[in-house]
mmCIF file of C-alpha atoms in Angstrom:
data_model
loop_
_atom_site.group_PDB
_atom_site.id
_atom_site.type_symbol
_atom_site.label_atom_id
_atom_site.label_comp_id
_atom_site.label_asym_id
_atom_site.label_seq_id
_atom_site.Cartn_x
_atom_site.Cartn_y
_atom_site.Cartn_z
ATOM 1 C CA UNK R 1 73.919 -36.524 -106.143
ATOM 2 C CA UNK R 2 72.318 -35.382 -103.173
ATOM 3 C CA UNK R 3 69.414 -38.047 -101.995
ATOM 4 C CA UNK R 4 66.106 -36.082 -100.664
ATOM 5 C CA UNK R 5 63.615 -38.076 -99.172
ATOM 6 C CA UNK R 6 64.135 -41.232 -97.219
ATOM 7 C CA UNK R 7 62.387 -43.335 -100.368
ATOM 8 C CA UNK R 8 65.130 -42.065 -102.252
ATOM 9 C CA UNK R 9 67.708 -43.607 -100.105
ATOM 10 C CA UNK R 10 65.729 -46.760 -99.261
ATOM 11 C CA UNK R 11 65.675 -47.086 -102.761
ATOM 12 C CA UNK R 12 69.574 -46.862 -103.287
ATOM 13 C CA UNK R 13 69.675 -49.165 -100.220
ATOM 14 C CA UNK R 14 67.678 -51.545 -101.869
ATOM 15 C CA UNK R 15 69.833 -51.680 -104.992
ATOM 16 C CA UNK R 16 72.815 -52.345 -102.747
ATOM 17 C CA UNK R 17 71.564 -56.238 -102.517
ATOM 18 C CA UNK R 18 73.336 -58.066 -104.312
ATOM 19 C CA UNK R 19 75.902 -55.889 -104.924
ATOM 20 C CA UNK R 20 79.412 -56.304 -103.518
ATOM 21 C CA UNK R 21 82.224 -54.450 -102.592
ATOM 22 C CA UNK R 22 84.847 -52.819 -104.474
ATOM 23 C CA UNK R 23 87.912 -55.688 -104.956
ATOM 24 C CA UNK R 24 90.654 -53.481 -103.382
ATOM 25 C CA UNK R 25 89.096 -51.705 -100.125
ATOM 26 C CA UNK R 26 90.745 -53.591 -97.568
ATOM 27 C CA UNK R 27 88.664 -55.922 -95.711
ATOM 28 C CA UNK R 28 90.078 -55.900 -91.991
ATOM 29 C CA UNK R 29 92.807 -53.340 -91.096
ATOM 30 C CA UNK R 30 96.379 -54.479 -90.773
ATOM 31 C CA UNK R 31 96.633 -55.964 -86.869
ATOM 32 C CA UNK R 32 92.750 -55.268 -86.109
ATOM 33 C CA UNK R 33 92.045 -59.353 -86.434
ATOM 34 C CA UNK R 34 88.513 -58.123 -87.653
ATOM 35 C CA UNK R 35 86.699 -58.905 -91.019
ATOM 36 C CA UNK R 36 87.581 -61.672 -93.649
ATOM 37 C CA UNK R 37 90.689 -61.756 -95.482
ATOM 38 C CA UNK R 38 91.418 -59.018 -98.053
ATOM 39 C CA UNK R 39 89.990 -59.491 -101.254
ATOM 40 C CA UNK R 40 86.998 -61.555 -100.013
ATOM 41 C CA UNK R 41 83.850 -60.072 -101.458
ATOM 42 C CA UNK R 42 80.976 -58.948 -98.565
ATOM 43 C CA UNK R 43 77.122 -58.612 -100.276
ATOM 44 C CA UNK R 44 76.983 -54.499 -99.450
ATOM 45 C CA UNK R 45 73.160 -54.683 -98.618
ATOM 46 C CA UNK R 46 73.779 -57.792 -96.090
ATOM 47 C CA UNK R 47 76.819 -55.413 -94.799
ATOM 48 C CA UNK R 48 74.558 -52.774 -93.871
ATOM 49 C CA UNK R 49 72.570 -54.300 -92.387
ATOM 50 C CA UNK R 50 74.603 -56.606 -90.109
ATOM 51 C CA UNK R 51 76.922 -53.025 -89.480
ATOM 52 C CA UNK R 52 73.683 -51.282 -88.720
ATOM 53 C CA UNK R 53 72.076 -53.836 -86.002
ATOM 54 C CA UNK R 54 75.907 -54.463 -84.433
ATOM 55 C CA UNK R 55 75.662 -50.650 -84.050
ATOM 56 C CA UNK R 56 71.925 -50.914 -82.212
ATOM 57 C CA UNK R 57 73.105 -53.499 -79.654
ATOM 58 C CA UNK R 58 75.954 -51.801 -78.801
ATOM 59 C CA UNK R 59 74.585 -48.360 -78.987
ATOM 60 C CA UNK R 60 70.923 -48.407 -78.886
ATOM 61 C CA UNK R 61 70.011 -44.727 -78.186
ATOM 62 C CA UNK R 62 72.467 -43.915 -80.776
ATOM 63 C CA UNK R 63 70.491 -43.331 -83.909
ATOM 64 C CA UNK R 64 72.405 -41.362 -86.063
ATOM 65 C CA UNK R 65 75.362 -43.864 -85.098
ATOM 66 C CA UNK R 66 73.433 -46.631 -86.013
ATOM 67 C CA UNK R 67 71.847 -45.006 -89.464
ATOM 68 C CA UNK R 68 75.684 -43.990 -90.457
ATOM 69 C CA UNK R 69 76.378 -47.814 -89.869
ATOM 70 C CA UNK R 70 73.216 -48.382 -92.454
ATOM 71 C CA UNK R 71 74.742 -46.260 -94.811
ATOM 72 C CA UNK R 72 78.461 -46.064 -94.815
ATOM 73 C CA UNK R 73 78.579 -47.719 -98.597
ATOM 74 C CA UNK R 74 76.294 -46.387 -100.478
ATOM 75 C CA UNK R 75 78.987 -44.685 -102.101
ATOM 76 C CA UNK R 76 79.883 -47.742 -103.364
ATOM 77 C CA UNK R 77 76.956 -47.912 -105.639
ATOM 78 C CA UNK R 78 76.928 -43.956 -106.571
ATOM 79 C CA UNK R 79 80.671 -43.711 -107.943
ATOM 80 C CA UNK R 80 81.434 -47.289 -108.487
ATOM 81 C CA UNK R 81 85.100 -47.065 -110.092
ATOM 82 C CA UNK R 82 86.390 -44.893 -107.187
ATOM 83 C CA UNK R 83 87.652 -47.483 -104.484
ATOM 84 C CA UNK R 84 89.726 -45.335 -102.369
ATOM 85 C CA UNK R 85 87.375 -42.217 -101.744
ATOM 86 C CA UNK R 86 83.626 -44.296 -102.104
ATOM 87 C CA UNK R 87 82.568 -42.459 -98.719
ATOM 88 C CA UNK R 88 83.118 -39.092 -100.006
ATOM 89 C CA UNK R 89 79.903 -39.534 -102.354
ATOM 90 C CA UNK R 90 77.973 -40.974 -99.512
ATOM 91 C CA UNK R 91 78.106 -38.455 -97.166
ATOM 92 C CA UNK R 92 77.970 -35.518 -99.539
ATOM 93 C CA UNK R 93 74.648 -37.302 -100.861
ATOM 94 C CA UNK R 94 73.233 -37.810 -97.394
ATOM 95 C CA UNK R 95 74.419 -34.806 -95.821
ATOM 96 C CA UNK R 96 71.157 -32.523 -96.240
ATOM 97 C CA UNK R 97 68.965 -35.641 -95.544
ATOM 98 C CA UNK R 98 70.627 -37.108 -92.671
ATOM 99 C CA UNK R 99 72.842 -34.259 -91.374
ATOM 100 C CA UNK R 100 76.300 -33.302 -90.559
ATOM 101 C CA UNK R 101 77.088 -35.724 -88.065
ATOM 102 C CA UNK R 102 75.892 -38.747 -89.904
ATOM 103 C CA UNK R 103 77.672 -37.289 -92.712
ATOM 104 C CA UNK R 104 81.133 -36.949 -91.429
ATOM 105 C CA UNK R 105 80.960 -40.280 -89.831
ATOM 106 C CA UNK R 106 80.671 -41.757 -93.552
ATOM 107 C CA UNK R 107 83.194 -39.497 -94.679
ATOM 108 C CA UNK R 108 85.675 -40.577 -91.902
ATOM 109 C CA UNK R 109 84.886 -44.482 -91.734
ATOM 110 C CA UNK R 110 87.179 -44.856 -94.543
ATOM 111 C CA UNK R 111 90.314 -42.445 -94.072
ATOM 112 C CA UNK R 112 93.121 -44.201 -93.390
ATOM 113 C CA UNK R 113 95.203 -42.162 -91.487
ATOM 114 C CA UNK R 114 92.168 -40.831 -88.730
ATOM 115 C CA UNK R 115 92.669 -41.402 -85.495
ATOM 116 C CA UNK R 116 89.971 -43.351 -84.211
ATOM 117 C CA UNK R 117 91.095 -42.654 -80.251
ATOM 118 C CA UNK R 118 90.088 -38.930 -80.583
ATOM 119 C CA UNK R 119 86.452 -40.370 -81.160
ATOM 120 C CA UNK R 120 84.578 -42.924 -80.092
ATOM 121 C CA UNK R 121 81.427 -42.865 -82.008
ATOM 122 C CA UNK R 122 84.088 -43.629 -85.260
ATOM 123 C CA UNK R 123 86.112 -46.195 -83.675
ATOM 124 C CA UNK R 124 82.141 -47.946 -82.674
ATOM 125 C CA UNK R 125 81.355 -47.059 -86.455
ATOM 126 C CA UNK R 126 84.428 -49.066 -87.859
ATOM 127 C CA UNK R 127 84.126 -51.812 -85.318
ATOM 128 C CA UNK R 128 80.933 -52.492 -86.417
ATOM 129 C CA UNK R 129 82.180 -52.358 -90.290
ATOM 130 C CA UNK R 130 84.243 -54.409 -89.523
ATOM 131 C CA UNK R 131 82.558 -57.182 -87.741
ATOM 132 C CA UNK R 132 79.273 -56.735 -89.789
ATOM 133 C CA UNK R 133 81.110 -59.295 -92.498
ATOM 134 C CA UNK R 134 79.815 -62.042 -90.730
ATOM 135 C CA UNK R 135 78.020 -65.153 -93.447
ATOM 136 C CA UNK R 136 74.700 -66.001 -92.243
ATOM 137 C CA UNK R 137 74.338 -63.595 -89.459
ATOM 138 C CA UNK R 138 70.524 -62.639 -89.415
ATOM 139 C CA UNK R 139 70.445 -58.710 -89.280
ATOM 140 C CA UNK R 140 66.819 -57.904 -89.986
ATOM 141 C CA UNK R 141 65.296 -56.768 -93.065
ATOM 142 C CA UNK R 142 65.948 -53.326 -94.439
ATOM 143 C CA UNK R 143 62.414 -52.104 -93.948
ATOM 144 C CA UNK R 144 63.133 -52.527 -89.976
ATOM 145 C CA UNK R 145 65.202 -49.284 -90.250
ATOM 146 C CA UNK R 146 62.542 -47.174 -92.257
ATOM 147 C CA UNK R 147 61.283 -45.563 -89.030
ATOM 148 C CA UNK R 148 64.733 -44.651 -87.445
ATOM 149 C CA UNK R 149 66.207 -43.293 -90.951
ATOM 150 C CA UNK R 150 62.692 -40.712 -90.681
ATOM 151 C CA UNK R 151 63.630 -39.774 -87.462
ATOM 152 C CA UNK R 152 66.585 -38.836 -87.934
ATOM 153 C CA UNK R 153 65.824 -37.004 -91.767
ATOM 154 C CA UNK R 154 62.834 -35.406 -89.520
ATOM 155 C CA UNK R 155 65.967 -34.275 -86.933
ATOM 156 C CA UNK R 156 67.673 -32.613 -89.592
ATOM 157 C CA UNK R 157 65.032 -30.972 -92.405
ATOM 158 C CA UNK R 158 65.074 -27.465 -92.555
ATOM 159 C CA UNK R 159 61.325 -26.053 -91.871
ATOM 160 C CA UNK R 160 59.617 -25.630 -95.285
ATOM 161 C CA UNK R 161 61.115 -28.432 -97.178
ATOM 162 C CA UNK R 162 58.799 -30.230 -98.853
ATOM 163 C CA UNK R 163 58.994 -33.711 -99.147
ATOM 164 C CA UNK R 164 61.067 -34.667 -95.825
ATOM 165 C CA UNK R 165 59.365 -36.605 -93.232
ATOM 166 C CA UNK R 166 58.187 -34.371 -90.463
ATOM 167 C CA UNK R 167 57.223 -35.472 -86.746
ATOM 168 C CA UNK R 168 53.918 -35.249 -85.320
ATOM 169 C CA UNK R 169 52.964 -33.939 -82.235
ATOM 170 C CA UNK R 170 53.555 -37.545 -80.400
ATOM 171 C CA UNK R 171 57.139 -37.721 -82.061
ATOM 172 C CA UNK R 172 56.115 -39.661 -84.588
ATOM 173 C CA UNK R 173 57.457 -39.216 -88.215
ATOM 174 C CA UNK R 174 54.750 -38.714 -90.758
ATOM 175 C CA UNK R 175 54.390 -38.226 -94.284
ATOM 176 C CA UNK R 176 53.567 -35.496 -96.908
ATOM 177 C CA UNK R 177 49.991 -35.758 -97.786
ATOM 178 C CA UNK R 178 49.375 -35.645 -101.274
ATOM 179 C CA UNK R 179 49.131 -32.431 -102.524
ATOM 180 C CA UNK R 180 50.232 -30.459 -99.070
ATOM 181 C CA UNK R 181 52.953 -28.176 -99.477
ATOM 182 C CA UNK R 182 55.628 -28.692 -96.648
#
């Protein structure tokens, strides 16, 4: 599946609440002291959010850092009976969206055996995952992120694709008009 417009994710984003994760991804890393204990289930959409606003106070001009903290389990949701490779489906469906860095951040967040002391912005990315595991920690609502996720689908659309938010001349993203052809 390969998600095409922001509203497409948003929507799989909203379908995360409620949901939670997959019984046998590990919670917290052998010797990382981080997360609950194994087994303990985490509400994904809450997750994403808490990962996602970790990832904006420790790296605010970060973007695409902070939207591959949004959506680093989506995969969860889009091939639910595959545990051990759920962020291969998220970044292939956000790749063309979101682009390739965003992408293979998702796709690495999970690996086991990547070594997160060649890069930074992964080691960040699974800090924040995590710590973002936290009960009653207010992240925001998921509407907050709507702007940042066009800028950085506006970042990344080809010219002529239709349907993709776009940036007006101030740098603001905008939307198709009815009709328009992109």
């Amino acid at each position: 599946m390969e998600l095409r417009s922001v509203e497409e994710l948003m929507d799989l984003l909203h379908a995360c609440r409620g949901a939670r994760a997959i019984p046998n991804l590990p919670r917290s890393r052998p010797g990382s002291g981080g997360g609950p204990p194994v087994g303990d289930p985490v509400d994904l959409h809450e997750h994403a959010l808490q990962t996602a606003a970790l990832l904006r106070r420790s790296r605010p001009a970060d973007k695409e850092l902070q939207v591959a903290g949004l959506v680093h389990d989506i995969g969860q949701l889009l091939d639910p009976g595959e545990a051990a490779g759920h962020a291969d489906p998220a970044a292939d469906a956000i790749r063309a969206l979101l682009g390739d860095r965003v992408s293979r951040l998702v796709r690495l967040h999970a690996a086991a055996g990547a070594d997160d002391s060649l890069d930074d912005d992964l080691a960040t990315l699974r800090q924040a995952d995590e710590s973002g595991r936290m009960p009653g920690l207010d992240a925001g609502v998921l509407e907050d992120w709507r702007t940042v996720l066009e800028l950085v689908a506006a970042r990344n659309s080809r010219p002529g694709t239709a349907g993709r938010s776009r940036l007006d001349t101030a740098g603001r993203p905008t939307r198709p008009q009815p009709g328009a052809v992109g």
